[in-house]
Structure formats: C-alpha cells, structure tokens
Amino acid sequence: MILPIYVYGQAVLREVAKPVDLQMEGLDQLIDDMYETMKNADGVGIAAPQVGHSLRILIVDGTDIAEDYPELKDFKRIMINPEIIEASEETAEYSEGCLSVPDINCDVVRPKTITVKYINDKRETVTEQFDGFACRMVEHELDHLDGHMFIDRVSQIRRKLLGGKLRRLEARTFRPRYKIK
C-alpha cells in the first residue's frame, strides 16, 4: 500500500526513532509499504519516520540509478535498527534531495565511508562498509532515524536562502507529485 510521505514541518521527522522489536506485528507489511511508497515517489531511499512511524527502519535502493552509478546495479538494502559503528574522517560532498523536502537540493558534506551494523529483512545481523553514492544514501536515511534532515547540514546562509521554500512546505502551499501528509 502506498503511504503518505510526511514532509518538512511534521513533528515525527524531528523525533529520534525507537528501536524496532523484531516480533512487532505488521513489520514485514510496513517494510513492503515503505518500499512501494518510495518507488511510487521515484525515491532511492526512505526511512520509517518519513511515512509517520518513529521506528529505526530504512530502505535504500540504487538499482534505478545504476545507469549513472554502475556500482549501484544490485544495491538494495533493508536495514532494521541500523547504527554507524565507524565513519571516516575523510569527507565527500554531494548534492542531496529528499522525499520529505521536495524540490530542494543542496550540497552536503558527509563522511566518505561508513561501517554500519544492522538487521536485514531476513532478521540476520549484518556489518557492512559503504562508500561512494551507496554511503551517501545510507547516511541520508540514517539521519532521518535521528531526527535530522539534510537541510540541517547546510550553511546558515543557504538555509536562509531556502527559507521561503521551507515555509511553503510547512504551509503545504505547493503541488506534490506524490501523496503527502
């Protein structure tokens, strides 16, 4: 089922998400719904807070952008209770956008590589290192689980310049291309 995507200004996007109980009723359905919602909105990542659930779940899928990023040809991950256990001091800058902040893109500096420990959809514990655009995707979604958004990572002057657009998002005076809350 396609769920509404919560956009900038919704309180759930600023909460620190709660750990997931793997025995939670409806967990697999929520994951399926999140994936369907992300694909419907042409996204490459989504976190549970973006669909109104303050839970530590994220999905990233780079297969649709593999033409531009060949290393993402088979890159799809479902992460439950993910945590960064190591991050490089070396950083990289990329332009980011977000389903919860539609029509805004900004350059964001993040660690170049990270190591993440998480539980996958088969309930297996995995520790994996990410770099390149896959790293960027995972870092972006992990931020959502801690109540942060990519616009929090841009300079104050850039945020000031985005003020009008952000106010329109909060006021819902824009035309979304997907179902929002």
Short mmCIF file of C-alpha atoms in Angstrom, two decimals:
data_model
loop_
_atom_site.label_atom_id
_atom_site.label_comp_id
_atom_site.label_asym_id
_atom_site.label_seq_id
_atom_site.Cartn_x
_atom_site.Cartn_y
_atom_site.Cartn_z
CA MET A 1 0.00 0.00 0.00
CA ILE A 2 1.30 3.45 -0.87
CA LEU A 3 1.56 5.54 2.28
CA PRO A 4 1.57 9.33 2.52
CA ILE A 5 5.03 10.85 2.85
CA TYR A 6 5.47 13.24 5.75
CA VAL A 7 7.07 16.48 4.61
CA TYR A 8 9.10 19.20 6.27
CA GLY A 9 7.36 20.61 9.33
CA GLN A 10 5.91 17.31 10.59
CA ALA A 11 6.98 16.52 14.17
CA VAL A 12 7.72 12.82 13.50
CA LEU A 13 10.60 13.89 11.22
CA ARG A 14 12.36 15.51 14.19
CA GLU A 15 11.98 12.62 16.64
CA VAL A 16 14.72 10.12 17.46
CA ALA A 17 13.18 6.90 16.16
CA LYS A 18 12.64 4.00 18.53
CA PRO A 19 14.39 0.62 18.13
CA VAL A 20 12.29 -1.99 16.38
CA ASP A 21 11.08 -5.10 18.19
CA LEU A 22 11.66 -7.83 15.59
CA GLN A 23 8.49 -9.58 16.80
CA MET A 24 6.42 -6.47 16.05
CA GLU A 25 3.15 -7.32 14.35
CA GLY A 26 3.00 -5.88 10.85
CA LEU A 27 6.76 -5.29 10.49
CA ASP A 28 7.07 -7.03 7.13
CA GLN A 29 3.96 -5.25 5.82
CA LEU A 30 5.37 -1.87 6.91
CA ILE A 31 8.63 -2.64 5.09
CA ASP A 32 6.71 -3.64 1.95
CA ASP A 33 4.58 -0.48 2.17
CA MET A 34 7.66 1.70 2.67
CA TYR A 35 9.29 0.18 -0.41
CA GLU A 36 6.17 0.64 -2.54
CA THR A 37 5.83 4.23 -1.30
CA MET A 38 9.47 5.02 -2.11
CA LYS A 39 9.22 3.56 -5.61
CA ASN A 40 5.93 5.36 -6.31
CA ALA A 41 7.62 8.67 -5.41
CA ASP A 42 10.71 7.89 -7.54
CA GLY A 43 12.92 7.82 -4.45
CA VAL A 44 16.10 5.85 -3.82
CA GLY A 45 15.72 5.77 -0.05
CA ILE A 46 13.12 6.10 2.67
CA ALA A 47 13.07 5.91 6.44
CA ALA A 48 10.12 4.91 8.63
CA PRO A 49 9.66 8.45 10.06
CA GLN A 50 9.00 9.65 6.52
CA VAL A 51 5.83 7.55 6.49
CA GLY A 52 4.84 8.54 10.03
CA HIS A 53 6.42 5.69 12.03
CA SER A 54 9.03 6.65 14.59
CA LEU A 55 10.91 3.36 14.13
CA ARG A 56 14.52 2.58 13.20
CA ILE A 57 13.90 1.17 9.72
CA LEU A 58 15.32 2.38 6.43
CA ILE A 59 15.36 1.20 2.86
CA VAL A 60 17.82 2.19 0.13
CA ASP A 61 17.64 1.01 -3.48
CA GLY A 62 20.03 2.33 -6.09
CA THR A 63 19.08 -0.06 -8.88
CA ASP A 64 17.07 2.59 -10.75
CA ILE A 65 20.05 4.97 -10.90
CA ALA A 66 22.64 2.33 -11.85
CA GLU A 67 22.98 3.88 -15.31
CA ASP A 68 24.58 6.94 -13.66
CA TYR A 69 26.13 4.96 -10.77
CA PRO A 70 27.05 1.49 -12.12
CA GLU A 71 28.23 0.37 -8.67
CA LEU A 72 24.57 0.51 -7.54
CA LYS A 73 23.42 -2.13 -10.06
CA ASP A 74 22.50 -4.61 -7.31
CA PHE A 75 22.36 -2.21 -4.38
CA LYS A 76 19.20 -2.65 -2.33
CA ARG A 77 19.22 -2.83 1.46
CA ILE A 78 16.56 -3.05 4.13
CA MET A 79 18.04 -2.02 7.47
CA ILE A 80 16.37 -2.53 10.82
CA ASN A 81 17.92 -0.89 13.89
CA PRO A 82 20.99 0.33 11.94
CA GLU A 83 23.85 2.04 13.71
CA ILE A 84 27.05 3.56 12.39
CA ILE A 85 29.95 1.85 14.11
CA GLU A 86 32.68 3.67 12.21
CA ALA A 87 32.90 6.75 9.98
CA SER A 88 35.89 8.04 8.06
CA GLU A 89 37.40 11.41 8.82
CA GLU A 90 37.70 11.94 5.08
CA THR A 91 34.59 13.57 3.68
CA ALA A 92 32.83 13.91 0.35
CA GLU A 93 30.34 16.48 -0.93
CA TYR A 94 27.29 15.57 -2.99
CA SER A 95 24.05 17.25 -3.92
CA GLU A 96 21.14 15.74 -1.99
CA GLY A 97 17.38 15.88 -2.24
CA CYS A 98 14.69 14.25 -0.12
CA LEU A 99 11.13 12.99 -0.49
CA SER A 100 10.30 14.89 2.73
CA VAL A 101 11.78 18.12 1.38
CA PRO A 102 10.51 18.08 -2.22
CA ASP A 103 12.03 20.27 -4.92
CA ILE A 104 15.03 21.33 -2.82
CA ASN A 105 18.57 20.12 -3.44
CA CYS A 106 21.72 21.14 -1.60
CA ASP A 107 25.36 20.14 -1.46
CA VAL A 108 26.03 18.27 1.78
CA VAL A 109 29.36 17.18 3.26
CA ARG A 110 29.38 13.75 4.91
CA PRO A 111 31.95 11.08 5.83
CA LYS A 112 33.28 9.37 2.71
CA THR A 113 32.90 5.86 4.14
CA ILE A 114 30.91 4.36 6.99
CA THR A 115 30.54 0.96 8.58
CA VAL A 116 27.01 0.08 9.66
CA LYS A 117 25.68 -2.73 11.80
CA TYR A 118 22.03 -3.59 11.13
CA ILE A 119 19.46 -6.36 10.92
CA ASN A 120 18.29 -7.21 7.41
CA ASP A 121 14.84 -8.29 6.29
CA LYS A 122 15.77 -11.95 6.91
CA ARG A 123 16.45 -11.00 10.57
CA GLU A 124 20.21 -11.55 10.16
CA THR A 125 22.72 -9.23 11.81
CA VAL A 126 24.99 -7.67 9.18
CA THR A 127 28.02 -5.40 9.45
CA GLU A 128 28.82 -3.68 6.17
CA GLN A 129 31.05 -0.89 4.92
CA PHE A 130 29.70 1.63 2.43
CA ASP A 131 31.39 4.19 0.21
CA GLY A 132 30.54 6.31 -2.80
CA PHE A 133 26.91 7.06 -3.53
CA ALA A 134 25.71 3.99 -1.60
CA CYS A 135 27.32 5.52 1.50
CA ARG A 136 25.56 8.81 0.81
CA MET A 137 22.19 7.10 0.51
CA VAL A 138 22.60 5.20 3.78
CA GLU A 139 23.90 8.27 5.68
CA HIS A 140 20.98 10.38 4.46
CA GLU A 141 18.39 7.85 5.63
CA LEU A 142 20.20 7.25 8.93
CA ASP A 143 19.87 10.97 9.63
CA HIS A 144 16.08 10.60 9.47
CA LEU A 145 16.23 8.00 12.24
CA ASP A 146 17.93 10.54 14.50
CA GLY A 147 15.50 13.38 13.74
CA HIS A 148 17.82 15.17 11.29
CA MET A 149 17.30 16.25 7.71
CA PHE A 150 19.83 17.05 5.02
CA ILE A 151 18.98 20.75 5.18
CA ASP A 152 20.30 20.74 8.76
CA ARG A 153 23.74 20.07 7.30
CA VAL A 154 23.93 23.11 5.01
CA SER A 155 25.33 26.51 5.87
CA GLN A 156 23.18 29.08 7.67
CA ILE A 157 23.24 31.35 4.66
CA ARG A 158 21.99 28.54 2.41
CA ARG A 159 19.19 27.74 4.90
CA LYS A 160 18.25 31.41 4.98
CA LEU A 161 18.03 31.42 1.18
CA LEU A 162 15.77 28.35 1.36
CA GLY A 163 13.51 29.98 3.98
CA GLY A 164 10.66 30.79 1.60
CA LYS A 165 10.60 27.30 0.09
CA LEU A 166 10.69 25.71 3.54
CA ARG A 167 7.80 27.89 4.72
CA ARG A 168 5.78 26.81 1.67
CA LEU A 169 6.45 23.18 2.58
CA GLU A 170 5.31 23.75 6.16
CA ALA A 171 2.19 25.57 4.95
CA ARG A 172 1.55 22.88 2.30
CA THR A 173 1.26 25.55 -0.40
CA PHE A 174 2.94 23.52 -3.13
CA ARG A 175 1.87 20.86 -5.59
CA PRO A 176 3.33 17.50 -4.60
CA ARG A 177 3.79 14.77 -7.19
CA TYR A 178 3.05 12.04 -4.63
CA LYS A 179 0.72 11.55 -1.68
CA ILE A 180 1.85 13.62 1.35
CA LYS A 181 0.82 14.12 4.95
#
